[in-house]
Amino acid sequence: MKHAFASEKRIFAFDLDGTITVQETLPVLARELDLSDEMEQLTRLTLEGKIDFEASFRMRYRLLREIPLQKIRQIMEEVPMDERIAGFIRKHAEECAIVTGNLDVWVQPLIGKLGCMSYSSTSRLDANGELQLEAVLDKAETIRRMKVQGYHVIAIGDSVNDIPMFREADAAIAYGGVHPLVDRVVEISDYAVENGEALCRLLEGLGNGGEHARNLGRQDS
C-alpha cells in the first residue's frame, strides 16, 4: 500500500533529542557517572544557543566517553520516545530521516526502533580499540545534500541548534512538546506546534498535499 504522499520525493527530517525522545539523552547518560549537574548545564546552554553545538558536543562527549558502550546502549534502549511521533515515523519510514548531532553508536538503539534513515555524528575505534569521536554532524550540510538528491525537505526540531537545518529546509516546523517553544526558532519556522498529537496531524496534512496543514495555521496546540 502506497503512502499518501509517495507521489512526491518528500522527506521529513527529524531532530532526535527533545523532539522524538521525551527527554534529552546525554543528561540521562551522565547520571551513570554522577555528572548530571554538569551535563544539564551544558545541555541547557547549548539548547539556548549560548554555546556552539559542535564545541558543546565535544565537551559532553569527553564527559561521557568513560561509560562502556554496552552500558550506554542499555541506557539508551530505555529512553522513552513520544510514541505518536515514533508511530508516524515507523508508518512512513521511507519518507523520514533522523538528523541528530548525537553519536552514531550511542543512538543506534533508538534508531533501530524507528526503522528509518539516520544522519548523526560519527565515531571510530582507534588502534587501542577505544571509541573516538570522528566528526560532529553539520545539520545544514545534511539538509543541503538531501536537496541535491532531489528531496523536498520538511525539517522538525525543537531548539536553536536546529536553526541551521531550518534555514536550508523547504519547510520548517518548530516543536515544543518537551521544551518550551523558542522565539528564535519559531521566527524562522513555517509552523509551530506544542505537542506530539498536533505535530502528527500537521505532518499528515503536509503529506496529503498541504491543504489541511495550511488550515491548521502557524500555531497549533
PDB file of C-alpha atoms in Angstrom:
ATOM      1  CA  MET A   1       0.000   0.000   0.000  1.00  0.00           C
ATOM      2  CA  LYS A   2       1.439   3.357  -1.013  1.00  0.00           C
ATOM      3  CA  HIS A   3       1.792   6.169   1.462  1.00  0.00           C
ATOM      4  CA  ALA A   4      -0.471   9.170   0.905  1.00  0.00           C
ATOM      5  CA  PHE A   5       2.486  11.321  -0.081  1.00  0.00           C
ATOM      6  CA  ALA A   6       4.564   8.773  -2.019  1.00  0.00           C
ATOM      7  CA  SER A   7       3.915  10.574  -5.324  1.00  0.00           C
ATOM      8  CA  GLU A   8       6.395  13.327  -4.390  1.00  0.00           C
ATOM      9  CA  LYS A   9      10.028  12.944  -3.368  1.00  0.00           C
ATOM     10  CA  ARG A  10       9.473  14.411   0.077  1.00  0.00           C
ATOM     11  CA  ILE A  11      11.383  13.728   3.279  1.00  0.00           C
ATOM     12  CA  PHE A  12      10.598  14.606   6.890  1.00  0.00           C
ATOM     13  CA  ALA A  13      13.889  15.363   8.681  1.00  0.00           C
ATOM     14  CA  PHE A  14      13.502  14.973  12.462  1.00  0.00           C
ATOM     15  CA  ASP A  15      15.764  16.129  15.236  1.00  0.00           C
ATOM     16  CA  LEU A  16      16.052  13.352  17.846  1.00  0.00           C
ATOM     17  CA  ASP A  17      16.639  14.624  21.388  1.00  0.00           C
ATOM     18  CA  GLY A  18      13.659  16.525  22.777  1.00  0.00           C
ATOM     19  CA  THR A  19      11.729  16.027  19.536  1.00  0.00           C
ATOM     20  CA  ILE A  20      11.271  12.269  19.233  1.00  0.00           C
ATOM     21  CA  THR A  21      12.584  11.450  22.704  1.00  0.00           C
ATOM     22  CA  VAL A  22      10.701  12.955  25.621  1.00  0.00           C
ATOM     23  CA  GLN A  23      13.936  13.864  27.399  1.00  0.00           C
ATOM     24  CA  GLU A  24      17.474  14.830  26.449  1.00  0.00           C
ATOM     25  CA  THR A  25      19.574  11.672  26.270  1.00  0.00           C
ATOM     26  CA  LEU A  26      23.007  12.975  27.263  1.00  0.00           C
ATOM     27  CA  PRO A  27      21.934  14.087  30.764  1.00  0.00           C
ATOM     28  CA  VAL A  28      20.406  10.624  31.186  1.00  0.00           C
ATOM     29  CA  LEU A  29      23.771   9.065  30.329  1.00  0.00           C
ATOM     30  CA  ALA A  30      25.598  11.492  32.630  1.00  0.00           C
ATOM     31  CA  ARG A  31      23.788  10.072  35.661  1.00  0.00           C
ATOM     32  CA  GLU A  32      25.868   6.928  35.222  1.00  0.00           C
ATOM     33  CA  LEU A  33      28.982   8.965  36.148  1.00  0.00           C
ATOM     34  CA  ASP A  34      27.263  11.214  38.689  1.00  0.00           C
ATOM     35  CA  LEU A  35      27.767  14.173  36.329  1.00  0.00           C
ATOM     36  CA  SER A  36      24.127  15.186  35.980  1.00  0.00           C
ATOM     37  CA  ASP A  37      24.592  18.810  37.079  1.00  0.00           C
ATOM     38  CA  GLU A  38      27.476  19.461  34.688  1.00  0.00           C
ATOM     39  CA  MET A  39      25.661  17.820  31.785  1.00  0.00           C
ATOM     40  CA  GLU A  40      22.346  19.552  32.483  1.00  0.00           C
ATOM     41  CA  GLN A  41      24.070  22.933  32.451  1.00  0.00           C
ATOM     42  CA  LEU A  42      25.971  22.234  29.230  1.00  0.00           C
ATOM     43  CA  THR A  43      22.849  20.895  27.547  1.00  0.00           C
ATOM     44  CA  ARG A  44      20.733  23.860  28.642  1.00  0.00           C
ATOM     45  CA  LEU A  45      23.287  26.391  27.397  1.00  0.00           C
ATOM     46  CA  THR A  46      23.518  24.515  24.099  1.00  0.00           C
ATOM     47  CA  LEU A  47      19.745  24.379  23.601  1.00  0.00           C
ATOM     48  CA  GLU A  48      19.592  28.123  24.270  1.00  0.00           C
ATOM     49  CA  GLY A  49      22.309  28.758  21.690  1.00  0.00           C
ATOM     50  CA  LYS A  50      24.766  30.171  24.238  1.00  0.00           C
ATOM     51  CA  ILE A  51      27.374  27.535  23.385  1.00  0.00           C
ATOM     52  CA  ASP A  52      28.153  26.410  19.839  1.00  0.00           C
ATOM     53  CA  PHE A  53      26.767  22.917  19.293  1.00  0.00           C
ATOM     54  CA  GLU A  54      29.965  21.329  17.986  1.00  0.00           C
ATOM     55  CA  ALA A  55      32.087  22.694  20.841  1.00  0.00           C
ATOM     56  CA  SER A  56      29.421  21.679  23.344  1.00  0.00           C
ATOM     57  CA  PHE A  57      29.053  18.177  21.965  1.00  0.00           C
ATOM     58  CA  ARG A  58      32.809  17.606  22.055  1.00  0.00           C
ATOM     59  CA  MET A  59      32.835  18.657  25.721  1.00  0.00           C
ATOM     60  CA  ARG A  60      29.878  16.425  26.521  1.00  0.00           C
ATOM     61  CA  TYR A  61      31.471  13.524  24.653  1.00  0.00           C
ATOM     62  CA  ARG A  62      34.611  13.851  26.771  1.00  0.00           C
ATOM     63  CA  LEU A  63      32.459  13.688  29.910  1.00  0.00           C
ATOM     64  CA  LEU A  64      30.696  10.521  28.762  1.00  0.00           C
ATOM     65  CA  ARG A  65      33.413   8.585  26.949  1.00  0.00           C
ATOM     66  CA  GLU A  66      34.316   6.621  30.096  1.00  0.00           C
ATOM     67  CA  ILE A  67      30.947   4.843  30.096  1.00  0.00           C
ATOM     68  CA  PRO A  68      31.291   1.437  28.388  1.00  0.00           C
ATOM     69  CA  LEU A  69      29.491   1.370  25.054  1.00  0.00           C
ATOM     70  CA  GLN A  70      27.417  -1.647  26.071  1.00  0.00           C
ATOM     71  CA  LYS A  71      26.172   0.256  29.125  1.00  0.00           C
ATOM     72  CA  ILE A  72      25.344   3.315  27.018  1.00  0.00           C
ATOM     73  CA  ARG A  73      23.290   1.179  24.671  1.00  0.00           C
ATOM     74  CA  GLN A  74      21.429  -0.387  27.595  1.00  0.00           C
ATOM     75  CA  ILE A  75      20.577   3.058  28.948  1.00  0.00           C
ATOM     76  CA  MET A  76      19.550   4.414  25.545  1.00  0.00           C
ATOM     77  CA  GLU A  77      17.312   1.407  24.966  1.00  0.00           C
ATOM     78  CA  GLU A  78      15.208   2.611  27.891  1.00  0.00           C
ATOM     79  CA  VAL A  79      14.945   6.288  26.873  1.00  0.00           C
ATOM     80  CA  PRO A  80      11.243   6.970  26.223  1.00  0.00           C
ATOM     81  CA  MET A  81      10.022   8.369  22.921  1.00  0.00           C
ATOM     82  CA  ASP A  82       6.795  10.153  22.064  1.00  0.00           C
ATOM     83  CA  GLU A  83       5.002   7.136  20.662  1.00  0.00           C
ATOM     84  CA  ARG A  84       2.722   9.246  18.467  1.00  0.00           C
ATOM     85  CA  ILE A  85       5.726  10.714  16.664  1.00  0.00           C
ATOM     86  CA  ALA A  86       7.591   7.403  16.634  1.00  0.00           C
ATOM     87  CA  GLY A  87       4.489   5.755  15.195  1.00  0.00           C
ATOM     88  CA  PHE A  88       4.306   8.310  12.390  1.00  0.00           C
ATOM     89  CA  ILE A  89       7.954   7.664  11.543  1.00  0.00           C
ATOM     90  CA  ARG A  90       7.523   3.901  11.529  1.00  0.00           C
ATOM     91  CA  LYS A  91       4.419   4.203   9.353  1.00  0.00           C
ATOM     92  CA  HIS A  92       6.219   6.441   6.850  1.00  0.00           C
ATOM     93  CA  ALA A  93       9.770   5.151   7.342  1.00  0.00           C
ATOM     94  CA  GLU A  94      10.726   5.553   3.672  1.00  0.00           C
ATOM     95  CA  GLU A  95       9.898   9.272   3.830  1.00  0.00           C
ATOM     96  CA  CYS A  96      11.525  10.015   7.202  1.00  0.00           C
ATOM     97  CA  ALA A  97      15.073  10.588   8.419  1.00  0.00           C
ATOM     98  CA  ILE A  98      16.633  11.339  11.790  1.00  0.00           C
ATOM     99  CA  VAL A  99      19.134  14.214  11.722  1.00  0.00           C
ATOM    100  CA  THR A 100      20.949  14.348  15.048  1.00  0.00           C
ATOM    101  CA  GLY A 101      24.225  15.657  16.373  1.00  0.00           C
ATOM    102  CA  ASN A 102      24.273  12.750  18.816  1.00  0.00           C
ATOM    103  CA  LEU A 103      26.796   9.957  18.265  1.00  0.00           C
ATOM    104  CA  ASP A 104      26.018   7.116  15.840  1.00  0.00           C
ATOM    105  CA  VAL A 105      26.845   4.208  18.170  1.00  0.00           C
ATOM    106  CA  TRP A 106      25.058   5.856  21.105  1.00  0.00           C
ATOM    107  CA  VAL A 107      21.744   6.440  19.340  1.00  0.00           C
ATOM    108  CA  GLN A 108      21.641   3.155  17.434  1.00  0.00           C
ATOM    109  CA  PRO A 109      19.170   1.526  19.894  1.00  0.00           C
ATOM    110  CA  LEU A 110      16.702   4.375  19.312  1.00  0.00           C
ATOM    111  CA  ILE A 111      17.186   4.485  15.538  1.00  0.00           C
ATOM    112  CA  GLY A 112      16.669   0.733  15.412  1.00  0.00           C
ATOM    113  CA  LYS A 113      13.192   1.167  16.913  1.00  0.00           C
ATOM    114  CA  LEU A 114      12.223   3.693  14.210  1.00  0.00           C
ATOM    115  CA  GLY A 115      13.406   1.876  11.098  1.00  0.00           C
ATOM    116  CA  CYS A 116      14.200   4.953   9.033  1.00  0.00           C
ATOM    117  CA  MET A 117      17.314   6.619   7.614  1.00  0.00           C
ATOM    118  CA  SER A 118      19.563   8.448  10.051  1.00  0.00           C
ATOM    119  CA  TYR A 119      22.358  11.009   9.966  1.00  0.00           C
ATOM    120  CA  SER A 120      24.469  11.594  13.058  1.00  0.00           C
ATOM    121  CA  SER A 121      27.872  12.470  14.420  1.00  0.00           C
ATOM    122  CA  THR A 122      30.318   9.660  13.660  1.00  0.00           C
ATOM    123  CA  SER A 123      32.792   7.625  15.686  1.00  0.00           C
ATOM    124  CA  ARG A 124      35.646   5.194  15.078  1.00  0.00           C
ATOM    125  CA  LEU A 125      37.765   2.766  17.039  1.00  0.00           C
ATOM    126  CA  ASP A 126      41.416   3.776  17.423  1.00  0.00           C
ATOM    127  CA  ALA A 127      44.425   1.424  17.367  1.00  0.00           C
ATOM    128  CA  ASN A 128      43.786   0.562  21.010  1.00  0.00           C
ATOM    129  CA  GLY A 129      40.157  -0.314  20.350  1.00  0.00           C
ATOM    130  CA  GLU A 130      38.920   2.801  22.136  1.00  0.00           C
ATOM    131  CA  LEU A 131      35.976   4.786  20.805  1.00  0.00           C
ATOM    132  CA  GLN A 132      36.882   8.179  19.342  1.00  0.00           C
ATOM    133  CA  LEU A 133      34.655  10.996  18.106  1.00  0.00           C
ATOM    134  CA  GLU A 134      35.400  11.332  14.399  1.00  0.00           C
ATOM    135  CA  ALA A 135      33.105  14.127  13.149  1.00  0.00           C
ATOM    136  CA  VAL A 136      30.236  16.191  14.538  1.00  0.00           C
ATOM    137  CA  LEU A 137      27.230  16.298  12.220  1.00  0.00           C
ATOM    138  CA  ASP A 138      26.588  19.512  10.303  1.00  0.00           C
ATOM    139  CA  LYS A 139      22.786  19.609  10.108  1.00  0.00           C
ATOM    140  CA  ALA A 140      22.703  22.330   7.460  1.00  0.00           C
ATOM    141  CA  GLU A 141      25.032  20.382   5.174  1.00  0.00           C
ATOM    142  CA  THR A 142      22.940  17.249   5.672  1.00  0.00           C
ATOM    143  CA  ILE A 143      19.803  19.066   4.501  1.00  0.00           C
ATOM    144  CA  ARG A 144      21.675  20.525   1.527  1.00  0.00           C
ATOM    145  CA  ARG A 145      22.729  17.009   0.488  1.00  0.00           C
ATOM    146  CA  MET A 146      19.126  15.839   0.696  1.00  0.00           C
ATOM    147  CA  LYS A 147      18.012  18.678  -1.556  1.00  0.00           C
ATOM    148  CA  VAL A 148      20.760  17.931  -4.090  1.00  0.00           C
ATOM    149  CA  GLN A 149      19.312  14.412  -4.218  1.00  0.00           C
ATOM    150  CA  GLY A 150      16.003  15.954  -5.245  1.00  0.00           C
ATOM    151  CA  TYR A 151      14.116  15.817  -1.951  1.00  0.00           C
ATOM    152  CA  HIS A 152      11.609  18.402  -0.761  1.00  0.00           C
ATOM    153  CA  VAL A 153      12.737  18.630   2.868  1.00  0.00           C
ATOM    154  CA  ILE A 154      10.459  19.355   5.823  1.00  0.00           C
ATOM    155  CA  ALA A 155      12.548  19.793   8.987  1.00  0.00           C
ATOM    156  CA  ILE A 156      11.240  19.277  12.524  1.00  0.00           C
ATOM    157  CA  GLY A 157      13.191  20.411  15.571  1.00  0.00           C
ATOM    158  CA  ASP A 158      12.985  21.983  18.997  1.00  0.00           C
ATOM    159  CA  SER A 159      15.967  24.220  19.699  1.00  0.00           C
ATOM    160  CA  VAL A 160      18.400  26.869  18.496  1.00  0.00           C
ATOM    161  CA  ASN A 161      20.673  24.022  17.353  1.00  0.00           C
ATOM    162  CA  ASP A 162      18.104  23.246  14.647  1.00  0.00           C
ATOM    163  CA  ILE A 163      18.124  26.731  13.112  1.00  0.00           C
ATOM    164  CA  PRO A 164      20.827  25.852  10.518  1.00  0.00           C
ATOM    165  CA  MET A 165      18.709  22.877   9.436  1.00  0.00           C
ATOM    166  CA  PHE A 166      15.577  25.020   9.269  1.00  0.00           C
ATOM    167  CA  ARG A 167      17.273  27.626   7.091  1.00  0.00           C
ATOM    168  CA  GLU A 168      18.201  25.015   4.489  1.00  0.00           C
ATOM    169  CA  ALA A 169      14.898  23.104   4.513  1.00  0.00           C
ATOM    170  CA  ASP A 170      11.974  23.801   2.191  1.00  0.00           C
ATOM    171  CA  ALA A 171       9.676  23.994   5.232  1.00  0.00           C
ATOM    172  CA  ALA A 172      10.358  24.039   8.974  1.00  0.00           C
ATOM    173  CA  ILE A 173       8.298  23.027  11.991  1.00  0.00           C
ATOM    174  CA  ALA A 174       9.198  24.274  15.471  1.00  0.00           C
ATOM    175  CA  TYR A 175       8.243  21.683  18.083  1.00  0.00           C
ATOM    176  CA  GLY A 176       7.562  22.487  21.731  1.00  0.00           C
ATOM    177  CA  GLY A 177       6.394  19.169  23.099  1.00  0.00           C
ATOM    178  CA  VAL A 178       9.301  18.703  25.516  1.00  0.00           C
ATOM    179  CA  HIS A 179      10.939  22.118  25.787  1.00  0.00           C
ATOM    180  CA  PRO A 180       9.025  25.409  25.519  1.00  0.00           C
ATOM    181  CA  LEU A 181       8.897  26.871  22.031  1.00  0.00           C
ATOM    182  CA  VAL A 182      11.903  29.126  21.428  1.00  0.00           C
ATOM    183  CA  ASP A 183      11.161  32.519  19.877  1.00  0.00           C
ATOM    184  CA  ARG A 184      14.271  32.454  17.667  1.00  0.00           C
ATOM    185  CA  VAL A 185      13.240  29.068  16.295  1.00  0.00           C
ATOM    186  CA  VAL A 186       9.578  29.973  15.798  1.00  0.00           C
ATOM    187  CA  GLU A 187      10.528  33.146  13.917  1.00  0.00           C
ATOM    188  CA  ILE A 188      12.145  31.222  11.065  1.00  0.00           C
ATOM    189  CA  SER A 189       9.620  28.364  11.057  1.00  0.00           C
ATOM    190  CA  ASP A 190       6.622  27.854   8.815  1.00  0.00           C
ATOM    191  CA  TYR A 191       4.663  26.104  11.574  1.00  0.00           C
ATOM    192  CA  ALA A 192       4.872  25.769  15.353  1.00  0.00           C
ATOM    193  CA  VAL A 193       3.214  23.029  17.409  1.00  0.00           C
ATOM    194  CA  GLU A 194       3.257  22.241  21.108  1.00  0.00           C
ATOM    195  CA  ASN A 195       2.531  18.521  21.411  1.00  0.00           C
ATOM    196  CA  GLY A 196       3.006  15.254  19.566  1.00  0.00           C
ATOM    197  CA  GLU A 197      -0.615  14.888  18.542  1.00  0.00           C
ATOM    198  CA  ALA A 198      -0.646  18.313  16.876  1.00  0.00           C
ATOM    199  CA  LEU A 199       2.668  17.572  15.175  1.00  0.00           C
ATOM    200  CA  CYS A 200       1.392  14.318  13.701  1.00  0.00           C
ATOM    201  CA  ARG A 201      -1.797  15.989  12.442  1.00  0.00           C
ATOM    202  CA  LEU A 202       0.335  18.622  10.765  1.00  0.00           C
ATOM    203  CA  LEU A 203       2.676  16.067   9.206  1.00  0.00           C
ATOM    204  CA  GLU A 204      -0.240  14.026   7.881  1.00  0.00           C
ATOM    205  CA  GLY A 205      -1.712  17.232   6.450  1.00  0.00           C
ATOM    206  CA  LEU A 206       1.533  18.112   4.719  1.00  0.00           C
ATOM    207  CA  GLY A 207       1.761  14.571   3.420  1.00  0.00           C
ATOM    208  CA  ASN A 208      -1.720  14.820   1.931  1.00  0.00           C
ATOM    209  CA  GLY A 209      -0.951  17.796  -0.243  1.00  0.00           C
ATOM    210  CA  GLY A 210      -0.750  20.517   2.373  1.00  0.00           C
ATOM    211  CA  GLU A 211      -4.337  21.791   2.310  1.00  0.00           C
ATOM    212  CA  HIS A 212      -5.144  20.524   5.791  1.00  0.00           C
ATOM    213  CA  ALA A 213      -1.788  21.746   7.070  1.00  0.00           C
ATOM    214  CA  ARG A 214      -2.442  25.250   5.772  1.00  0.00           C
ATOM    215  CA  ASN A 215      -5.778  25.236   7.559  1.00  0.00           C
ATOM    216  CA  LEU A 216      -4.014  24.422  10.833  1.00  0.00           C
ATOM    217  CA  GLY A 217      -2.252  27.779  10.693  1.00  0.00           C
ATOM    218  CA  ARG A 218       1.057  28.793  12.194  1.00  0.00           C
ATOM    219  CA  GLN A 219       0.250  27.791  15.770  1.00  0.00           C
ATOM    220  CA  ASP A 220      -1.468  24.518  16.684  1.00  0.00           C
ATOM    221  CA  SER A 221      -1.505  23.464  20.307  1.00  0.00           C
TER     222      SER A 221
END
